[in-house]
Tab-separated table of C-alpha atoms in Angstrom:
chain	number	residue	atom	x	y	z
X	1	MET	CA	3.817	10.853	-16.280
X	2	ASN	CA	6.448	8.054	-16.971
X	3	ALA	CA	4.929	6.007	-13.911
X	4	ILE	CA	1.590	6.354	-15.025
X	5	ILE	CA	1.927	5.393	-18.799
X	6	LEU	CA	4.476	2.488	-17.841
X	7	THR	CA	2.395	0.941	-15.092
X	8	ALA	CA	-0.442	0.739	-17.226
X	9	ALA	CA	1.132	-0.754	-20.361
X	10	TRP	CA	2.962	-3.204	-18.309
X	11	GLY	CA	-0.433	-4.227	-16.690
X	12	VAL	CA	-2.013	-4.593	-20.243
X	13	LEU	CA	1.144	-6.409	-21.422
X	14	MET	CA	1.294	-9.023	-18.494
X	15	MET	CA	-2.599	-9.795	-18.959
X	16	LEU	CA	-2.099	-10.468	-22.666
X	17	GLY	CA	1.123	-12.379	-21.963
X	18	GLY	CA	-1.020	-14.585	-19.309
X	19	ALA	CA	-2.448	-16.517	-22.359
X	20	PHE	CA	1.327	-17.505	-23.741
X	21	ILE	CA	3.070	-17.934	-20.673
X	22	LYS	CA	3.067	-21.257	-19.234
X	23	SER	CA	5.662	-20.813	-16.623
X	24	LYS	CA	4.405	-20.226	-13.153
X	25	ALA	CA	7.722	-18.098	-12.219
X	26	MET	CA	8.120	-16.204	-15.176
X	27	PRO	CA	5.391	-13.590	-14.422
X	28	LYS	CA	7.213	-12.971	-11.023
X	29	TYR	CA	10.119	-11.777	-13.140
X	30	LEU	CA	8.457	-9.911	-15.573
X	31	ALA	CA	6.559	-8.050	-12.987
X	32	ILE	CA	9.972	-7.263	-11.227
X	33	ALA	CA	11.380	-6.034	-14.386
X	34	GLY	CA	8.317	-3.777	-15.003
X	35	VAL	CA	8.431	-2.078	-11.551
X	36	VAL	CA	12.254	-1.638	-11.873
X	37	LEU	CA	11.637	0.158	-15.239
X	38	ALA	CA	8.913	2.410	-13.860
X	39	LEU	CA	11.064	3.305	-10.673
X	40	ALA	CA	13.981	3.971	-12.689
X	41	LEU	CA	12.133	6.330	-15.136
X	42	ASN	CA	10.072	8.268	-12.148
X	43	CYS	CA	13.653	8.644	-10.656
X	44	ILE	CA	14.709	10.600	-13.867
X	45	GLU	CA	11.654	12.542	-13.810
X	46	LEU	CA	11.817	13.583	-10.137
X	47	ASN	CA	15.732	14.630	-10.433
X	48	SER	CA	15.745	16.030	-13.993
X	49	GLY	CA	11.874	16.668	-14.983
X	50	ALA	CA	12.430	14.730	-17.880
X	51	SER	CA	9.250	12.785	-19.096
X	52	PHE	CA	9.301	10.436	-21.961
X	53	PHE	CA	5.892	10.999	-22.936
X	54	SER	CA	4.848	14.247	-24.120
X	55	ILE	CA	0.701	14.414	-23.537
X	56	ASP	CA	-1.466	17.243	-23.303
X	57	VAL	CA	-3.354	16.549	-20.105
X	58	LYS	CA	-4.829	20.276	-19.837
X	59	GLY	CA	-3.527	20.729	-16.397
X	60	MET	CA	-5.541	17.667	-14.910
X	61	LEU	CA	-2.479	16.165	-13.816
X	62	GLY	CA	0.442	17.962	-11.740
X	63	PHE	CA	3.845	17.096	-11.054
X	64	ASN	CA	6.154	18.039	-8.504
X	65	SER	CA	8.598	16.825	-5.999
X	66	PHE	CA	6.118	15.928	-3.423
X	67	ASN	CA	3.827	13.849	-5.544
X	68	LEU	CA	6.842	11.972	-7.495
X	69	THR	CA	8.803	11.248	-4.130
X	70	PHE	CA	5.591	9.602	-2.792
X	71	ILE	CA	5.304	7.760	-6.403
X	72	ASN	CA	8.834	6.646	-5.768
X	73	ILE	CA	8.066	5.255	-2.154
X	74	ALA	CA	5.183	3.195	-3.693
X	75	LEU	CA	7.051	1.857	-6.510
X	76	GLY	CA	10.122	0.941	-4.330
X	77	CYS	CA	7.679	-0.871	-1.713
X	78	THR	CA	5.979	-2.727	-4.518
X	79	LEU	CA	9.298	-3.949	-5.669
X	80	LEU	CA	10.259	-5.072	-2.454
X	81	TYR	CA	6.578	-6.783	-2.028
X	82	PHE	CA	7.392	-8.453	-5.343
X	83	LEU	CA	10.576	-9.629	-4.064
X	84	LEU	CA	9.568	-10.897	-0.651
X	85	ASN	CA	5.847	-12.253	-1.917
X	86	GLY	CA	6.408	-13.325	-5.394
X	87	ARG	CA	6.732	-17.072	-4.748
X	88	ASP	CA	3.779	-16.989	-2.532
X	89	ILE	CA	1.377	-15.002	-5.196
X	90	GLU	CA	2.225	-17.964	-7.717
X	91	LYS	CA	0.544	-20.361	-5.054
X	92	VAL	CA	-2.944	-18.488	-4.700
X	93	GLY	CA	-4.231	-19.789	-7.943
X	94	GLU	CA	-3.515	-20.670	-11.641
X	95	HIS	CA	-3.901	-17.271	-12.901
X	96	VAL	CA	-0.400	-16.031	-11.828
X	97	SER	CA	0.155	-13.165	-14.628
X	98	GLU	CA	-3.405	-11.777	-14.356
X	99	TYR	CA	-2.519	-11.427	-10.521
X	100	PHE	CA	0.407	-9.217	-11.317
X	101	ALA	CA	-1.260	-7.374	-14.333
X	102	LEU	CA	-4.112	-6.454	-11.316
X	103	ILE	CA	-1.414	-5.046	-9.038
X	104	PHE	CA	0.174	-2.859	-11.963
X	105	PHE	CA	-3.476	-1.390	-12.903
X	106	VAL	CA	-3.757	-0.543	-9.006
X	107	LEU	CA	-0.139	1.224	-9.256
X	108	CYS	CA	-1.480	3.193	-12.229
X	109	GLY	CA	-4.553	4.370	-9.958
X	110	VAL	CA	-1.878	5.074	-7.210
X	111	THR	CA	-0.048	7.362	-9.830
X	112	LEU	CA	-3.055	9.102	-10.969
X	113	ILE	CA	-4.525	9.862	-7.373
X	114	SER	CA	-0.902	11.136	-6.471
X	115	THR	CA	-1.077	13.569	-9.155
X	116	PHE	CA	-4.905	14.637	-9.682
X	117	ASN	CA	-5.867	18.483	-10.021
X	118	THR	CA	-9.455	17.768	-10.866
X	119	LEU	CA	-12.169	15.801	-8.876
X	120	LEU	CA	-12.792	13.768	-11.967
X	121	VAL	CA	-9.265	12.195	-12.060
X	122	LEU	CA	-9.281	11.526	-8.443
X	123	PHE	CA	-12.564	9.747	-8.877
X	124	ILE	CA	-11.190	7.735	-11.957
X	125	GLY	CA	-7.752	7.074	-9.984
X	126	ILE	CA	-9.587	5.848	-6.984
X	127	GLU	CA	-11.784	3.134	-9.275
X	128	ILE	CA	-8.668	2.061	-11.185
X	129	VAL	CA	-7.101	1.036	-7.313
X	130	THR	CA	-10.139	-0.462	-5.985
X	131	ILE	CA	-11.633	-2.421	-8.825
X	132	PRO	CA	-8.623	-4.716	-9.070
X	133	LEU	CA	-8.603	-4.959	-5.260
X	134	TYR	CA	-12.003	-6.278	-5.353
X	135	ILE	CA	-10.864	-9.080	-7.645
X	136	LEU	CA	-7.578	-9.686	-5.787
X	137	THR	CA	-9.800	-10.086	-2.433
X	138	GLY	CA	-11.566	-12.798	-3.790
X	139	SER	CA	-8.859	-14.479	-5.885
X	140	ASP	CA	-8.807	-17.565	-3.626
X	141	LYS	CA	-12.264	-18.678	-5.222
X	142	ARG	CA	-12.528	-21.938	-2.960
X	143	ASN	CA	-12.294	-19.904	0.312
X	144	LEU	CA	-15.494	-18.941	1.585
X	145	LYS	CA	-14.100	-16.271	3.739
X	146	SER	CA	-12.243	-14.958	0.790
X	147	ASN	CA	-15.245	-14.701	-1.275
X	148	GLU	CA	-17.492	-13.273	1.635
X	149	ALA	CA	-14.407	-10.442	2.076
X	150	ALA	CA	-14.588	-9.550	-1.379
X	151	LEU	CA	-18.416	-9.292	-1.540
X	152	LYS	CA	-18.103	-7.236	1.421
X	153	TYR	CA	-15.084	-4.985	0.199
X	154	PHE	CA	-17.045	-4.650	-3.244
X	155	LEU	CA	-20.386	-3.444	-1.459
X	156	MET	CA	-18.737	-1.201	0.807
X	157	GLY	CA	-16.483	0.362	-1.854
X	158	THR	CA	-19.580	1.185	-3.970
X	159	PHE	CA	-21.531	2.374	-1.328
X	160	SER	CA	-18.344	4.862	-0.312
X	161	THR	CA	-17.980	5.623	-4.192
X	162	GLY	CA	-21.759	6.787	-4.360
X	163	ILE	CA	-21.039	9.245	-1.305
X	164	MET	CA	-18.084	10.668	-3.058
X	165	LEU	CA	-20.068	11.297	-6.375
X	166	LEU	CA	-22.540	13.191	-4.341
X	167	GLY	CA	-20.033	15.088	-2.856
X	168	ILE	CA	-18.338	15.943	-5.939
X	169	ALA	CA	-21.674	16.652	-7.267
X	170	PHE	CA	-22.265	19.164	-4.438
X	171	LEU	CA	-19.010	20.804	-5.066
X	172	TYR	CA	-19.348	21.449	-8.656
X	173	GLY	CA	-22.806	22.904	-8.112
X	174	GLY	CA	-21.852	25.243	-5.176
X	175	SER	CA	-18.441	26.230	-6.805
X	176	GLU	CA	-18.122	29.938	-8.188
X	177	THR	CA	-16.218	28.747	-11.272
X	178	GLY	CA	-18.369	25.539	-12.044
X	179	SER	CA	-15.085	23.825	-12.090
X	180	PHE	CA	-13.849	20.341	-11.213
X	181	TYR	CA	-10.164	21.896	-10.897
X	182	ILE	CA	-9.683	21.525	-7.206
X	183	THR	CA	-8.044	24.773	-6.788
X	184	ASN	CA	-10.836	26.627	-8.249
X	185	ILE	CA	-13.586	25.457	-6.155
X	186	ILE	CA	-13.304	28.117	-3.512
X	187	SER	CA	-11.757	31.276	-3.512
X	188	GLY	CA	-11.115	33.548	-0.729
X	189	THR	CA	-11.492	32.776	3.130
X	190	GLY	CA	-14.839	33.778	4.084
X	191	GLU	CA	-17.891	31.590	5.516
X	192	MET	CA	-18.173	28.477	3.600
X	193	PRO	CA	-21.477	28.209	1.513
X	194	ALA	CA	-23.855	25.409	2.261
X	195	MET	CA	-23.542	23.399	-0.928
X	196	ILE	CA	-19.584	23.326	-0.453
X	197	ALA	CA	-19.690	22.319	3.312
X	198	ALA	CA	-22.164	19.455	2.087
X	199	GLY	CA	-19.643	18.511	-0.555
X	200	LEU	CA	-16.667	18.722	1.933
X	201	VAL	CA	-18.489	16.659	4.701
X	202	LEU	CA	-19.360	13.756	1.863
X	203	LEU	CA	-15.826	13.549	0.561
X	204	LEU	CA	-14.493	13.736	4.144
X	205	ILE	CA	-16.825	10.425	4.756
X	206	SER	CA	-15.621	8.725	1.491
X	207	MET	CA	-12.098	9.415	1.880
X	208	SER	CA	-12.608	8.189	5.541
X	209	PHE	CA	-13.674	4.597	4.118
X	210	LYS	CA	-10.934	4.347	1.778
X	211	VAL	CA	-8.007	4.939	4.543
X	212	SER	CA	-10.076	3.042	7.342
X	213	ALA	CA	-10.647	5.823	9.722
X	214	ALA	CA	-13.028	5.562	12.264
X	215	PRO	CA	-16.123	5.447	12.520
X	216	PHE	CA	-15.899	4.167	8.677
X	217	HIS	CA	-13.486	1.305	9.407
X	218	PHE	CA	-15.747	-1.566	10.175
X	219	TRP	CA	-15.123	-3.266	6.626
X	220	THR	CA	-11.129	-3.387	7.234
X	221	PRO	CA	-10.784	-6.400	9.477
X	222	ASP	CA	-13.144	-8.550	8.009
X	223	VAL	CA	-11.626	-7.700	4.239
X	224	TYR	CA	-7.900	-8.148	5.464
X	225	ASP	CA	-8.512	-11.119	7.457
X	226	GLY	CA	-10.643	-12.859	4.300
X	227	ALA	CA	-8.268	-11.703	1.557
X	228	PRO	CA	-5.393	-14.245	0.686
X	229	THR	CA	-2.467	-12.874	3.183
X	230	VAL	CA	0.019	-12.103	0.133
X	231	PHE	CA	-2.572	-9.432	-1.244
X	232	THR	CA	-3.562	-8.250	2.062
X	233	SER	CA	-0.133	-7.084	2.489
X	234	PHE	CA	-0.546	-5.108	-0.541
X	235	MET	CA	-3.691	-3.691	0.322
X	236	ALA	CA	-2.580	-2.447	3.760
X	237	THR	CA	0.606	-0.589	2.541
X	238	VAL	CA	0.854	0.680	-0.498
X	239	VAL	CA	-2.817	1.266	-1.311
X	240	LYS	CA	-3.649	2.358	1.865
X	241	ALA	CA	-0.681	4.923	2.019
X	242	ALA	CA	-1.890	6.265	-1.570
X	243	ALA	CA	-5.344	6.689	-0.269
X	244	PHE	CA	-4.005	9.041	2.595
X	245	PHE	CA	-1.736	11.057	0.185
X	246	ALA	CA	-4.880	11.680	-2.268
X	247	PHE	CA	-6.844	12.695	0.879
X	248	VAL	CA	-4.221	15.272	2.032
X	249	ARG	CA	-3.517	16.521	-1.313
X	250	LEU	CA	-7.473	16.934	-2.002
X	251	PHE	CA	-8.256	18.673	1.267
X	252	GLU	CA	-5.060	20.726	0.989
X	253	ASN	CA	-5.625	22.264	-2.289
X	254	THR	CA	-9.193	22.079	-2.365
X	255	PHE	CA	-10.363	23.476	1.279
X	256	GLY	CA	-6.634	24.456	2.567
X	257	SER	CA	-7.857	28.193	2.811
X	258	LEU	CA	-10.732	27.338	5.260
X	259	HIS	CA	-8.744	24.740	7.291
X	260	ALA	CA	-9.950	26.513	10.567
X	261	GLN	CA	-13.520	25.778	9.428
X	262	TRP	CA	-12.973	22.200	9.101
X	263	GLN	CA	-10.161	21.372	11.261
X	264	LYS	CA	-12.563	20.188	14.186
X	265	LEU	CA	-13.791	17.334	12.073
X	266	ILE	CA	-10.458	15.965	11.874
X	267	VAL	CA	-9.822	16.308	15.342
X	268	ILE	CA	-12.751	14.228	16.096
X	269	LEU	CA	-11.642	11.758	13.407
X	270	ILE	CA	-8.223	11.232	14.684
X	271	ALA	CA	-9.327	10.844	18.233
X	272	ALA	CA	-12.045	8.352	17.382
X	273	THR	CA	-9.490	6.216	15.037
X	274	LEU	CA	-6.658	6.399	17.418
X	275	LEU	CA	-9.208	4.975	20.306
X	276	VAL	CA	-11.011	2.570	18.232
X	277	GLY	CA	-8.195	1.094	16.443
X	278	ASN	CA	-5.977	0.512	19.682
X	279	LEU	CA	-8.442	-0.643	21.841
X	280	THR	CA	-9.928	-3.447	19.453
X	281	ALA	CA	-6.298	-4.519	18.488
X	282	VAL	CA	-5.575	-5.362	22.236
X	283	PHE	CA	-8.132	-8.176	22.435
X	284	GLN	CA	-7.118	-10.017	18.997
X	285	GLN	CA	-5.799	-13.520	18.961
X	286	SER	CA	-5.194	-13.437	15.553
X	287	VAL	CA	-1.787	-11.749	14.283
X	288	LYS	CA	-3.629	-11.130	11.037
X	289	ARG	CA	-6.543	-9.260	12.609
X	290	MET	CA	-4.524	-7.657	15.240
X	291	LEU	CA	-2.389	-5.989	12.169
X	292	ALA	CA	-5.548	-5.083	10.366
X	293	TYR	CA	-6.978	-3.084	13.782
X	294	SER	CA	-3.233	-1.693	14.354
X	295	SER	CA	-3.502	-0.525	10.574
X	296	ILE	CA	-6.462	1.739	11.583
X	297	ALA	CA	-4.690	2.983	14.647
X	298	GLN	CA	-1.691	4.016	12.125
X	299	ALA	CA	-4.214	5.564	10.250
X	300	GLY	CA	-4.865	7.868	13.172
X	301	PHE	CA	-1.389	9.078	13.354
X	302	MET	CA	-1.349	9.366	9.416
X	303	LEU	CA	-4.627	11.826	9.857
X	304	PHE	CA	-2.267	14.340	11.834
X	305	SER	CA	-0.994	15.635	8.449
X	306	LEU	CA	-4.296	16.640	7.609
X	307	PHE	CA	-4.702	18.114	10.659
X	308	ALA	CA	-1.587	20.154	10.544
X	309	LEU	CA	-1.326	20.785	6.895
X	310	SER	CA	2.331	22.231	7.104
X	311	SER	CA	5.602	21.265	5.427
X	312	MET	CA	6.596	19.028	8.417
X	313	ALA	CA	3.271	16.927	8.221
X	314	LYS	CA	4.189	16.636	4.595
X	315	GLU	CA	7.598	15.302	5.516
X	316	GLY	CA	6.067	13.296	8.189
X	317	LEU	CA	3.396	11.840	5.481
X	318	ILE	CA	6.409	10.737	3.389
X	319	LEU	CA	8.239	9.254	6.210
X	320	TYR	CA	5.261	7.553	7.540
X	321	THR	CA	4.456	5.861	4.361
X	322	ALA	CA	7.969	4.748	3.943
X	323	ALA	CA	7.987	3.490	7.659
X	324	TYR	CA	4.675	1.659	7.881
X	325	SER	CA	4.931	0.073	4.360
X	326	LEU	CA	8.402	-1.339	4.986
X	327	ALA	CA	7.219	-2.712	8.414
X	328	SER	CA	4.242	-3.962	7.499
X	329	ILE	CA	5.499	-5.656	4.083
X	330	GLY	CA	8.186	-7.209	6.241
X	331	ILE	CA	5.792	-8.500	9.194
X	332	PHE	CA	3.208	-9.846	6.718
X	333	ALA	CA	5.975	-11.716	4.193
X	334	ILE	CA	6.743	-13.331	7.704
X	335	LEU	CA	3.066	-14.032	8.493
X	336	VAL	CA	2.448	-15.641	4.991
X	337	LYS	CA	5.355	-18.343	5.892
X	338	MET	CA	3.589	-19.468	9.304
X	339	ASN	CA	1.536	-22.244	9.525
X	340	ASP	CA	-0.623	-20.753	12.556
X	341	TYR	CA	-1.608	-16.972	11.983
X	342	THR	CA	-2.584	-16.879	16.026
X	343	ILE	CA	-0.274	-14.989	18.760
X	344	ASP	CA	0.542	-18.623	20.299
X	345	GLY	CA	1.401	-19.538	16.636
X	346	PHE	CA	4.665	-17.362	16.751
X	347	ASN	CA	5.726	-19.248	20.353
X	348	GLY	CA	9.603	-20.199	19.956
X	349	LEU	CA	10.066	-18.852	16.689
X	350	ALA	CA	13.343	-17.222	17.937
X	351	LYS	CA	15.008	-20.744	18.472
X	352	GLN	CA	13.400	-22.358	15.122
X	353	GLN	CA	13.717	-19.454	12.586
X	354	PRO	CA	16.098	-16.729	14.483
X	355	VAL	CA	16.452	-14.601	11.546
X	356	LEU	CA	12.729	-14.286	11.024
X	357	ALA	CA	12.380	-13.676	14.740
X	358	ILE	CA	14.978	-10.906	14.805
X	359	THR	CA	13.804	-8.958	11.709
X	360	ALA	CA	9.963	-9.333	12.679
X	361	THR	CA	11.209	-7.816	16.169
X	362	ILE	CA	12.397	-4.734	14.272
X	363	PHE	CA	9.524	-4.388	12.199
X	364	LEU	CA	7.016	-4.568	15.266
X	365	LEU	CA	9.136	-2.225	17.212
X	366	SER	CA	8.971	0.228	14.251
X	367	LEU	CA	5.216	0.167	14.120
X	368	THR	CA	5.034	0.615	17.797
X	369	GLY	CA	7.481	3.653	17.335
X	370	ILE	CA	10.373	2.807	19.454
X	371	PRO	CA	13.498	5.108	18.974
X	372	LEU	CA	16.148	4.071	16.266
X	373	THR	CA	13.392	3.092	14.020
X	374	ALA	CA	11.851	4.836	11.213
X	375	GLY	CA	8.396	4.108	12.895
X	376	PHE	CA	9.756	6.661	15.955
X	377	GLN	CA	10.790	9.550	13.281
X	378	SER	CA	7.523	9.367	11.733
X	379	LYS	CA	5.382	9.274	14.676
X	380	PHE	CA	7.913	12.172	15.948
X	381	TYR	CA	7.433	14.428	12.652
X	382	MET	CA	3.443	13.931	12.672
X	383	LEU	CA	2.976	14.911	16.327
X	384	LEU	CA	5.731	17.857	16.070
X	385	ALA	CA	3.668	19.232	13.339
X	386	ALA	CA	0.565	19.115	15.403
X	387	VAL	CA	2.457	21.129	18.225
X	388	GLN	CA	3.416	23.595	16.288
X	389	ASN	CA	-0.054	23.775	14.798
X	390	GLY	CA	-0.636	25.238	18.371
X	391	GLN	CA	-4.151	23.744	18.904
X	392	HIS	CA	-5.857	20.906	20.532
X	393	THR	CA	-2.484	19.851	22.454
X	394	TRP	CA	-4.755	17.103	24.293
X	395	LEU	CA	-4.911	15.283	20.952
X	396	VAL	CA	-0.855	14.795	21.047
X	397	ILE	CA	-1.024	13.511	24.477
X	398	LEU	CA	-3.461	11.052	23.409
X	399	ALA	CA	-1.875	9.963	20.403
X	400	VAL	CA	1.274	9.278	22.778
X	401	LEU	CA	-0.880	7.204	25.184
X	402	CYS	CA	-2.246	5.056	22.467
X	403	ALA	CA	1.346	4.669	21.083
X	404	ALA	CA	2.167	3.356	24.650
X	405	LEU	CA	-0.981	1.088	24.501
X	406	SER	CA	0.182	-0.298	21.030
X	407	ALA	CA	3.226	-1.523	22.678
X	408	TYR	CA	1.127	-4.078	24.433
X	409	TYR	CA	-0.376	-5.710	21.651
X	410	TYR	CA	2.885	-5.688	19.279
X	411	PHE	CA	4.903	-6.830	22.406
X	412	ARG	CA	2.770	-9.842	22.681
X	413	VAL	CA	4.113	-11.360	19.519
X	414	ILE	CA	7.704	-10.525	20.565
X	415	GLN	CA	7.113	-11.956	23.821
X	416	ALA	CA	5.700	-15.477	22.199
X	417	MET	CA	8.820	-15.541	19.721
X	418	TYR	CA	11.298	-15.167	22.486
X	419	PHE	CA	9.719	-16.122	26.071
X	420	LYS	CA	7.276	-19.156	25.310
X	421	ASP	CA	8.272	-22.618	24.091
X	422	SER	CA	6.704	-24.283	20.796
X	423	ALA	CA	4.905	-27.226	21.070
X	424	GLY	CA	7.662	-28.790	18.912
X	425	ALA	CA	5.636	-28.810	15.371
X	426	GLU	CA	7.307	-26.889	12.774
X	427	MET	CA	5.996	-23.535	12.916
X	428	ALA	CA	7.204	-21.877	9.603
X	429	GLU	CA	7.052	-23.350	6.165
X	430	SER	CA	10.886	-23.975	6.277
X	431	GLY	CA	11.090	-25.146	2.729
X	432	ASP	CA	9.618	-21.562	1.499
X	433	ILE	CA	12.169	-19.634	3.727
X	434	THR	CA	15.189	-19.539	1.333
X	435	ILE	CA	18.680	-17.578	1.847
X	436	SER	CA	17.328	-15.080	-0.490
X	437	PHE	CA	14.295	-14.231	1.485
X	438	LYS	CA	16.294	-14.224	4.751
X	439	VAL	CA	18.500	-11.464	3.261
X	440	LEU	CA	15.697	-9.680	2.015
X	441	LEU	CA	14.287	-9.474	5.337
X	442	VAL	CA	17.445	-8.237	6.896
X	443	ILE	CA	17.970	-5.654	4.176
X	444	THR	CA	14.102	-4.273	4.863
X	445	ALA	CA	15.044	-4.300	8.854
X	446	VAL	CA	18.296	-2.450	7.862
X	447	LEU	CA	16.295	0.433	5.966
X	448	ILE	CA	14.033	0.949	8.933
X	449	ILE	CA	16.940	1.439	11.101
X	450	VAL	CA	18.697	3.543	8.664
X	451	LEU	CA	15.754	5.741	8.081
X	452	GLY	CA	15.210	5.812	11.879
X	453	ILE	CA	18.772	7.407	12.164
X	454	PHE	CA	18.918	9.470	8.922
X	455	PRO	CA	15.196	10.436	7.841
X	456	GLY	CA	16.878	13.118	5.797
X	457	PHE	CA	17.603	10.562	3.114
X	458	LEU	CA	14.094	10.560	2.149
X	459	THR	CA	12.801	13.903	3.308
X	460	ASP	CA	15.303	15.736	1.290
X	461	TRP	CA	13.903	14.439	-1.958
X	462	LEU	CA	10.948	16.529	-1.260
X	463	TYR	CA	13.177	19.913	-2.160
X	464	PHE	CA	14.888	18.713	-5.301
């Protein structure tokens, strides 16, 4: 509850403060202070159960070590995002305080969809997450590409919201108790009623839109590419992970007792997402679009948590959230500094900016799933959970082959940095690459390696 109240209040504070704050740098420091405070209070709630806000929510929100740990990761990654990209957010436009305020509203939505116990709170939480994102996507108002991306995102988001509402209506109508509480909709393990089945499929489609799972992914590359890069980083990491968390929480608590009846749908979804994401990423020349398609491929791995629905899968989801967010925030922070977003734009970066090249290499190795990185551990947990499930072993083999394929497009960037010469022009905005920026990149890379060697540092939080 601490994080929900504080992120909402801080968003309002920053929105109102924008009318009085004239300095462009000040909102960044306020935002950092706000997210540090929210993280500290959430840690206290995780360790001692102490909530500073006593509000009777009628059981519509639930707090346990699983969702509080996830909120900690989301807030920690947002703090890192602010530290790495704060100066770049200032360059997007004049309304700096409002941009940070919108991000805090997104965080409030993230905390809601991490703790929901009813379908109505899930719906409200998703809307609180997505509406500020429509605005942030179109925040570069003089860029036609940004405007197009915002419109496309809004239309597709509205479409998926309509599908979700229809699914919720079917579930409410088909439930035995006429309840929106996710644990009261289905009882027993018998054959699934037709209305419940219809609601399940509609919710599956809607949530697949939100997490960019194939074949509902087609908005993702254009929106990620058109949005200001500094906001793409946030959308592709914290927000995507939150949508996945809600996806798993919804299906585990609502339809978990009938897992065997809908597991085959998830199998099809995983196979399609892995193949579409990896095969299309191979042909991209823009690193930004390659990362957009690779995020679809990463979604395929995260879907294994829904396929397995076990303790191992939950540990894997938490680890995957941290590993993917850290690596993506790091590589996007470097991308923001580049003058050219194509793969050739990285030619010779190791000679001009060795720290950026080394850290970018670690981020890309983690995204590939190379041992000693957090990316390897997270993929290992997911695949092990799938193997323990004991069914559809071919899907695990497909995932391993797709991970090998991903090495091709991630390693193209590494090859460009170390084995190709630049044309002589400056590749990165050297004035923006400060010592503190490099130190933060190194810290991010070290965190990835530490989690790769000692994943228990993170997964042990689940059992506090």
